[in-house]
PDB file of C-alpha atoms in Angstrom:
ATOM      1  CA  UNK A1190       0.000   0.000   0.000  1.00 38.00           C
ATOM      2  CA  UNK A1191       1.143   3.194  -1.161  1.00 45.00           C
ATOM      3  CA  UNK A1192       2.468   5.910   1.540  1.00 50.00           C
ATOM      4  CA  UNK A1193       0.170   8.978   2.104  1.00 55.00           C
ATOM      5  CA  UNK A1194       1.497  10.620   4.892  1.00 61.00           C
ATOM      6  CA  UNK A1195       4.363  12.489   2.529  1.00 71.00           C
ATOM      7  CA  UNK A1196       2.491  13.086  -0.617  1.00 74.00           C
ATOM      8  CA  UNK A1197       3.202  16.340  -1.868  1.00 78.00           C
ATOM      9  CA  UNK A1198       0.511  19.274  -1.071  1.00 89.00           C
ATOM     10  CA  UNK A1199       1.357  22.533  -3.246  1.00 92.00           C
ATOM     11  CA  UNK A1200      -1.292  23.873  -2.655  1.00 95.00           C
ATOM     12  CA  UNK A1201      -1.753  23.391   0.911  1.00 94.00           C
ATOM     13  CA  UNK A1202      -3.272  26.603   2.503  1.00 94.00           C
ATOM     14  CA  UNK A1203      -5.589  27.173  -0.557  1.00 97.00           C
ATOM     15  CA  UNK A1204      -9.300  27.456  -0.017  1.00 97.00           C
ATOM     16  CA  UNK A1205     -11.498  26.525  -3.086  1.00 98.00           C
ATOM     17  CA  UNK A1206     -15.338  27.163  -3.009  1.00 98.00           C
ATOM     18  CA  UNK A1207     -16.521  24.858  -5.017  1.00 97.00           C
ATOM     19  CA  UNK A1208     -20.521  25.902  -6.239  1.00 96.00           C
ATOM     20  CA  UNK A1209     -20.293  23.640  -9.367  1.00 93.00           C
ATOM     21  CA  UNK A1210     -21.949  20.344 -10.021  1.00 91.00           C
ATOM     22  CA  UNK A1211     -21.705  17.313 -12.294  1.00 91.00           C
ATOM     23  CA  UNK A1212     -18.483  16.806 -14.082  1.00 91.00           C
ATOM     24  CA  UNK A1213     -16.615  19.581 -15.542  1.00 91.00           C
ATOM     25  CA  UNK A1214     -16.213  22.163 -12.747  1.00 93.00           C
ATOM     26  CA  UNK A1215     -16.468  19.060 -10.046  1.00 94.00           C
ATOM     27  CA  UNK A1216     -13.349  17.393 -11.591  1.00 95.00           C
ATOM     28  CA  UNK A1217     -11.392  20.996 -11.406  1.00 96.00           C
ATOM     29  CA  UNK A1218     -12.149  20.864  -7.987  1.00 96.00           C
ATOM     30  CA  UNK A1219     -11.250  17.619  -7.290  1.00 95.00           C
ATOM     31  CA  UNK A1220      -7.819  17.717  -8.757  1.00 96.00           C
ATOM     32  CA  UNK A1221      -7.208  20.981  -6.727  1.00 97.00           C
ATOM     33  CA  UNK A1222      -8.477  19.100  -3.562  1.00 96.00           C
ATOM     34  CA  UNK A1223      -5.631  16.247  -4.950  1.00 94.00           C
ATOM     35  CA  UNK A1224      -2.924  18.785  -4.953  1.00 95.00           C
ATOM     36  CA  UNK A1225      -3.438  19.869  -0.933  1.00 96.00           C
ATOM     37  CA  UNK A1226      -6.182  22.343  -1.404  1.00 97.00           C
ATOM     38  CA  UNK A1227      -9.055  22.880   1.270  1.00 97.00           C
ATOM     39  CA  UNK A1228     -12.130  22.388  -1.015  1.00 97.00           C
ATOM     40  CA  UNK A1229     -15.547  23.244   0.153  1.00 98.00           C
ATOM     41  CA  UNK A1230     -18.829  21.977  -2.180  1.00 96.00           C
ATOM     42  CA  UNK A1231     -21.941  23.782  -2.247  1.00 96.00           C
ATOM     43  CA  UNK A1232     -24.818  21.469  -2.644  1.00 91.00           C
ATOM     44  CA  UNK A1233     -28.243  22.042  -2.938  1.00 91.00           C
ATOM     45  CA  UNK A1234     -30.348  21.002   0.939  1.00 92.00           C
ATOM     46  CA  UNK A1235     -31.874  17.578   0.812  1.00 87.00           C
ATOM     47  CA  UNK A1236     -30.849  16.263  -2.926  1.00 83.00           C
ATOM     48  CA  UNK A1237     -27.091  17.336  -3.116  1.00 78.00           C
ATOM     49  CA  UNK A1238     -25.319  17.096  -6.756  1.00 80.00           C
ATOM     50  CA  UNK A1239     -26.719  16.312  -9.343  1.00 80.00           C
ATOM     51  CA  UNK A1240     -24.574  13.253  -9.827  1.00 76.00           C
ATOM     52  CA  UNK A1241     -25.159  11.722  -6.284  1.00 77.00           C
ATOM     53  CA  UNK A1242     -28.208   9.512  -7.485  1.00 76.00           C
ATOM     54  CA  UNK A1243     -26.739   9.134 -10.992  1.00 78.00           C
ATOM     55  CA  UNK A1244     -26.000   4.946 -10.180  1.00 78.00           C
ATOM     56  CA  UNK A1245     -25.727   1.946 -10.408  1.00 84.00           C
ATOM     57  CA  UNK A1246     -22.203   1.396  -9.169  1.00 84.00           C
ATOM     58  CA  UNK A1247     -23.220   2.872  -5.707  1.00 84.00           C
ATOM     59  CA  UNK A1248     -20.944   3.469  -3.009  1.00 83.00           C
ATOM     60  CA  UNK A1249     -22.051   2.964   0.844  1.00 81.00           C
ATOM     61  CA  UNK A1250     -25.167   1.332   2.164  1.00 82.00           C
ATOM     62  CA  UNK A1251     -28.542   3.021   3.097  1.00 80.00           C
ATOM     63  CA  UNK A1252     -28.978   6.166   4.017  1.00 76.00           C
ATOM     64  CA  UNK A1253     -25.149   6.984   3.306  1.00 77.00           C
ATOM     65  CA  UNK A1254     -24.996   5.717  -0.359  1.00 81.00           C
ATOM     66  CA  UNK A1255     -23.872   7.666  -2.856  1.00 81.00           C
ATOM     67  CA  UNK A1256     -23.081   6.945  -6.596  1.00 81.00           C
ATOM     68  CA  UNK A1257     -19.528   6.243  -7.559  1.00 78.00           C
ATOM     69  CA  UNK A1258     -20.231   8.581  -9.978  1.00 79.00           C
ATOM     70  CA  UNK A1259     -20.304  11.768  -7.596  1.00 81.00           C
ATOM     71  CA  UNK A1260     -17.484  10.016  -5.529  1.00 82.00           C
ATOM     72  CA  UNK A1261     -15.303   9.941  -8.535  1.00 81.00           C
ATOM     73  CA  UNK A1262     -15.603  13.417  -8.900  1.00 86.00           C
ATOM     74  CA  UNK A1263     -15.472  14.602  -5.483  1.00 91.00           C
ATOM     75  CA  UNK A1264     -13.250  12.997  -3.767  1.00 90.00           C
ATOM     76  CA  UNK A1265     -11.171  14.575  -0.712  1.00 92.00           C
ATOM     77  CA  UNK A1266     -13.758  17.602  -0.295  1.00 93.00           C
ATOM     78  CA  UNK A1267     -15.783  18.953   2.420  1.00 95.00           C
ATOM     79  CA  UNK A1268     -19.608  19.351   1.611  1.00 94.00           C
ATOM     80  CA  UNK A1269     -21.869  22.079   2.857  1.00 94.00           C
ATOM     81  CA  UNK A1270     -25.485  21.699   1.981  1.00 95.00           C
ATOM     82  CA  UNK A1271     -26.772  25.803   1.223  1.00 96.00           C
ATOM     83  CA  UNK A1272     -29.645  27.349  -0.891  1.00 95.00           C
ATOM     84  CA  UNK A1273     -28.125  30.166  -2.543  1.00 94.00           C
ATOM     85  CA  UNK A1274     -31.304  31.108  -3.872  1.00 94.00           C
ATOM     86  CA  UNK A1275     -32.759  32.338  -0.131  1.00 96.00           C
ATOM     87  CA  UNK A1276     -31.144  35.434   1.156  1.00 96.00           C
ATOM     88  CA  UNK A1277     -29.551  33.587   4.278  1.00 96.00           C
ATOM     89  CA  UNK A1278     -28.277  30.794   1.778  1.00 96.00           C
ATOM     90  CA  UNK A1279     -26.646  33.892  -0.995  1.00 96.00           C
ATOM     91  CA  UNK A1280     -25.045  35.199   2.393  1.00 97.00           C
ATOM     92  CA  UNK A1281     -23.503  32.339   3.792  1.00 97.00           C
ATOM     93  CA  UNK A1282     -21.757  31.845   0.137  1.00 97.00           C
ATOM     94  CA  UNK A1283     -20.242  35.370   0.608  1.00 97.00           C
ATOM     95  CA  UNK A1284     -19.160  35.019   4.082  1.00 97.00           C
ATOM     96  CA  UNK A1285     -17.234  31.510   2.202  1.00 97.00           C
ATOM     97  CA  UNK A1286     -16.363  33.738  -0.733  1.00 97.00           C
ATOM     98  CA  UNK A1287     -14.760  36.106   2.567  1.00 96.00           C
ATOM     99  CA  UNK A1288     -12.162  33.554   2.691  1.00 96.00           C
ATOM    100  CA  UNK A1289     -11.544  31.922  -0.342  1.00 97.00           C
ATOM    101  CA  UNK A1290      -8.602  32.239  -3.221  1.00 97.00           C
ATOM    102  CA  UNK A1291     -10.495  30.499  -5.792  1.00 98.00           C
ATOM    103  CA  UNK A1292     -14.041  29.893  -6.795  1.00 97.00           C
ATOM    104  CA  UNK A1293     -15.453  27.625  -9.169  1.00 97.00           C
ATOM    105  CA  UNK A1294     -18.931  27.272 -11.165  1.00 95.00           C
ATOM    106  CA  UNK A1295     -20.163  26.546 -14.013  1.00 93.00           C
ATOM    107  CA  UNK A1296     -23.389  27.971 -13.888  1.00 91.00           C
ATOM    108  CA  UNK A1297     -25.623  29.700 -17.083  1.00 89.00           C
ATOM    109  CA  UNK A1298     -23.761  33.066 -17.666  1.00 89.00           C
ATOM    110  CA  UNK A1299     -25.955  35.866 -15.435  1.00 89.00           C
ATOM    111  CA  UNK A1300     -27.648  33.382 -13.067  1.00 90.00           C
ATOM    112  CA  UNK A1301     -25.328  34.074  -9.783  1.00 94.00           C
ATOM    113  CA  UNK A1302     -25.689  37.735 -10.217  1.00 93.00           C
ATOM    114  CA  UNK A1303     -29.100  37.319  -9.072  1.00 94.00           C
ATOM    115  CA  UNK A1304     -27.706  36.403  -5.795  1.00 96.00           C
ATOM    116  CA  UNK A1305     -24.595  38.501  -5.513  1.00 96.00           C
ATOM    117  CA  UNK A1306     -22.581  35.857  -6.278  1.00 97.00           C
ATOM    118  CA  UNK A1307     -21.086  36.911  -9.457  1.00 95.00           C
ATOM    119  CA  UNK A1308     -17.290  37.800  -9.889  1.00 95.00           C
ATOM    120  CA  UNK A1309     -17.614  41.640  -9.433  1.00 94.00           C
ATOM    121  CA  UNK A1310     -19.983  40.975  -6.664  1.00 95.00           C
ATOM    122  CA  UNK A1311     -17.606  38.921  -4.838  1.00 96.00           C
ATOM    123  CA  UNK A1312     -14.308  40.943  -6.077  1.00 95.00           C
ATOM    124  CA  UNK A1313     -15.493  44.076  -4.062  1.00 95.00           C
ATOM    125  CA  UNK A1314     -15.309  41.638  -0.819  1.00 96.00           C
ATOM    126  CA  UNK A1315     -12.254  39.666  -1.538  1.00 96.00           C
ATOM    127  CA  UNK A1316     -10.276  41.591  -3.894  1.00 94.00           C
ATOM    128  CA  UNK A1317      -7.747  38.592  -4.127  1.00 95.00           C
ATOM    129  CA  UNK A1318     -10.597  36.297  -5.631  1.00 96.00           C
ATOM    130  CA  UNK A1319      -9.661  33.955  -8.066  1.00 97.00           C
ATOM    131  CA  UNK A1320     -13.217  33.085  -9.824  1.00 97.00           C
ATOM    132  CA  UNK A1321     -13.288  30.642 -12.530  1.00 96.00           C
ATOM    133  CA  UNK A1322     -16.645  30.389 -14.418  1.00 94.00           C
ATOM    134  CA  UNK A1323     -16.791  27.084 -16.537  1.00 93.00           C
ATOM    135  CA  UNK A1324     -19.268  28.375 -19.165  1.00 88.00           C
ATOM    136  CA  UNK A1325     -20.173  26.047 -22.777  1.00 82.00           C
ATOM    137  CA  UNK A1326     -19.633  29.545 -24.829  1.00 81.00           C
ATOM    138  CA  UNK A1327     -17.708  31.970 -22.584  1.00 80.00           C
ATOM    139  CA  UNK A1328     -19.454  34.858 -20.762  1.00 83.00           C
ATOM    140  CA  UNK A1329     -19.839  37.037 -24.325  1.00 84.00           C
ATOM    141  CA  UNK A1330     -21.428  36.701 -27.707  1.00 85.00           C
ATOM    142  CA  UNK A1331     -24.039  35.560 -29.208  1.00 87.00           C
ATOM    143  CA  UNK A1332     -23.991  31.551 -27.433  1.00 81.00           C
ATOM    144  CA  UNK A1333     -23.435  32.575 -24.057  1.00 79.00           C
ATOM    145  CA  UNK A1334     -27.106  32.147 -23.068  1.00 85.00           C
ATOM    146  CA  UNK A1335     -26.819  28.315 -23.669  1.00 84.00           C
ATOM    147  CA  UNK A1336     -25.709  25.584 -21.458  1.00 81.00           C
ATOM    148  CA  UNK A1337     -22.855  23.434 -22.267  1.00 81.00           C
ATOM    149  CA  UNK A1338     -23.219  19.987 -22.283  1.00 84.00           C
ATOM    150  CA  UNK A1339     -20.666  17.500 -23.079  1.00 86.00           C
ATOM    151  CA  UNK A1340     -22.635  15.761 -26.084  1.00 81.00           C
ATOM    152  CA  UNK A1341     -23.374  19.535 -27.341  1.00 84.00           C
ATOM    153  CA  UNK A1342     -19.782  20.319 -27.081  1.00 85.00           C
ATOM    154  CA  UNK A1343     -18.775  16.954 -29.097  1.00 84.00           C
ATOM    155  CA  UNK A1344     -21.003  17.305 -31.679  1.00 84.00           C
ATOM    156  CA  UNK A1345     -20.422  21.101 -32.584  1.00 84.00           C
ATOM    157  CA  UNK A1346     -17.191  20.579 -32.318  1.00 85.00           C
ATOM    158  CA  UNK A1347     -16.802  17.729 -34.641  1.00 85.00           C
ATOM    159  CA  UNK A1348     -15.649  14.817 -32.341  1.00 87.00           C
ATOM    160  CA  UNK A1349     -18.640  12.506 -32.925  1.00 86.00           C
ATOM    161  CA  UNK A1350     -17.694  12.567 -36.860  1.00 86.00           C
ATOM    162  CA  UNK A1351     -15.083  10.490 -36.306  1.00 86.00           C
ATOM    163  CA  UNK A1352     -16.378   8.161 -33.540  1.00 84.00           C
ATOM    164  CA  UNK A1353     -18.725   4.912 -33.868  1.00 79.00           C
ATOM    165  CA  UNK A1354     -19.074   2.268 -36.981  1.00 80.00           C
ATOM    166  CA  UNK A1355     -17.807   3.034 -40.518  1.00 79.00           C
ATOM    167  CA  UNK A1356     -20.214   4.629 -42.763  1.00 80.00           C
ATOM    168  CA  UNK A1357     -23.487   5.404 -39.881  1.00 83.00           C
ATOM    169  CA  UNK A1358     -24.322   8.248 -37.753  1.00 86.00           C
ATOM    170  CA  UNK A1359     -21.995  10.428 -35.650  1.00 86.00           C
ATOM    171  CA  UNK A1360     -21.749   9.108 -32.020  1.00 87.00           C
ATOM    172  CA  UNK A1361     -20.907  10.191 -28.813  1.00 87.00           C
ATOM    173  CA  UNK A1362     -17.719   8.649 -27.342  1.00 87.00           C
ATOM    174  CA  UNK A1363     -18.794   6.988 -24.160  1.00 83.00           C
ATOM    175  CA  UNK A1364     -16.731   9.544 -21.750  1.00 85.00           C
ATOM    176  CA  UNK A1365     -17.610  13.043 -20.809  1.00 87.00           C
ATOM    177  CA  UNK A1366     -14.352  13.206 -22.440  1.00 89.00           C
ATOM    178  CA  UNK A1367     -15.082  17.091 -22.963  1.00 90.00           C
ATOM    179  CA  UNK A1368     -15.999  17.850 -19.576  1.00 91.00           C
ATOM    180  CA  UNK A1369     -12.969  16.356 -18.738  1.00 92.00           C
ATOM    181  CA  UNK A1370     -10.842  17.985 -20.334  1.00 93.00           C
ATOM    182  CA  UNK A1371     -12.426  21.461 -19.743  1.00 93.00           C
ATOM    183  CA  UNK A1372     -11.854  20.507 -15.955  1.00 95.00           C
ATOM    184  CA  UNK A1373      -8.107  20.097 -16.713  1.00 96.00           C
ATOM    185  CA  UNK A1374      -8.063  23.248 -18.698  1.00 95.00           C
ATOM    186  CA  UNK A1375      -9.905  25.026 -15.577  1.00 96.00           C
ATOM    187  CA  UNK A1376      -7.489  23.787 -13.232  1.00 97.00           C
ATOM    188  CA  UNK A1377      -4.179  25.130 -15.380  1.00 97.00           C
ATOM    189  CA  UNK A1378      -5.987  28.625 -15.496  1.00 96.00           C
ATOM    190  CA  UNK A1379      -6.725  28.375 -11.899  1.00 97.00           C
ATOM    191  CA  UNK A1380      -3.086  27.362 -11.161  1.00 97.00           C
ATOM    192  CA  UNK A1381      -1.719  30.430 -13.438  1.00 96.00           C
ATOM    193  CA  UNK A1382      -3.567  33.033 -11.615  1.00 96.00           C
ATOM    194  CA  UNK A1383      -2.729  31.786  -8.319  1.00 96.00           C
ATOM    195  CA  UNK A1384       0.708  32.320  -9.711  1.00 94.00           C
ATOM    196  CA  UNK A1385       0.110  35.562 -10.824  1.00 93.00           C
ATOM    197  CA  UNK A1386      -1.767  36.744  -7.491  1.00 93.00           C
ATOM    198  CA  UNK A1387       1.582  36.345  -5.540  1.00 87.00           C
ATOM    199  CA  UNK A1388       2.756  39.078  -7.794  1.00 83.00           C
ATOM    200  CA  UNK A1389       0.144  41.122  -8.102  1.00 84.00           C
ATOM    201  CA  UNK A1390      -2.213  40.504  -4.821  1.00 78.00           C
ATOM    202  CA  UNK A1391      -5.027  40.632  -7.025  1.00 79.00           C
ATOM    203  CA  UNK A1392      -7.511  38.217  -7.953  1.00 79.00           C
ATOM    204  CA  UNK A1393      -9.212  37.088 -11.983  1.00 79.00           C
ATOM    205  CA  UNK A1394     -12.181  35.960 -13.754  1.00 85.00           C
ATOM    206  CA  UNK A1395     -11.451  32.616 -15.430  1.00 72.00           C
TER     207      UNK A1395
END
């Protein structure tokens, strides 16, 4: 059995606020939480993420189990159950954002400024806020209304043309392999502007 005691933890110290859910921003976090950070996930009271009752496999027995799915994904974080939509929930978010370095979701573009949650909402408490928004089509332009999802995201962008049997229809490939990837992408911006903030003490919208 491996030894865990001396893995290396860069980024010990670092507080992430997780408020994603599914894949893409949940696998950011979770490879942040792999590296030493203190990750904290925001999950909606009584169902949780999405991806919690997304099984069979299943993980645990009764009331405790859980689909591998959502352990896969969120592995080695703490988990705060919060309804950001109620004025008590939006506040307890800020009072996380207080103390965070980095933030994470990936929800539609405009939503969290209903709340106050959005970057320049945040940025006025915690100037040193690093806030990544995982978006399907950026925060600009004519797409940024729509959600991203991974099939969405392989079919516009050609990958199912060259998956499945010779001569039928496009298909998806069996992995969120998008979502994936855009989590590893989020993480390397994340991990940039953490470097940059030591320079500059200020924080960025990812």
């Amino acid at each position: 059995m491996a030894d865990t005691v001396n893995v290396p933890r860069p980024l010990a110290g670092v507080r992430v606020l997780d408020l994603s859910r599914v894949l893409a921003g949940p696998w950011s976090g979770q490879i942040l939480a792999d590296y030493g950070a203190d990750v904290i996930k925001v999950e909606r009271p009584g169902s949780g993420d999405d991806t919690r009752a997304w099984g069979p496999p299943w993980w645990g027995e009764g009331d405790q189990r859980v689909a591998a799915y959502s352990g896969s994904a969120n592995r080695a974080k703490r988990s705060v159950a919060i309804d950001i939509a109620s004025e008590a929930g939006a506040a307890q978010v800020r009072e996380l954002a207080r103390e965070a370095d980095v933030l994470l979701e990936n929800y539609k573009v405009g939503q969290l400024a209903k709340y106050g949650l959005d970057h320049a909402s945040l940025q006025a408490i915690n100037p040193g806020l690093i806030y990544c928004s995982v978006t399907g089509y950026g925060q600009e332009g004519p797409l940024a209304h729509k959600a991203g999802y991974d099939f969405a995201i392989q079919a516009e962008g050609g990958l199912m043309s060259i998956t499945g049997e010779k001569g039928g229809e496009p298909q998806k490939v069996g992995v969120a392999v998008t979502d994936i990837m855009t989590g590893l992408y989020a993480t390397t911006a994340i991990l940039a502007a953490l470097h940059e903030r030591q320079s500059t003490g200020r924080g960025r919208h990812l």
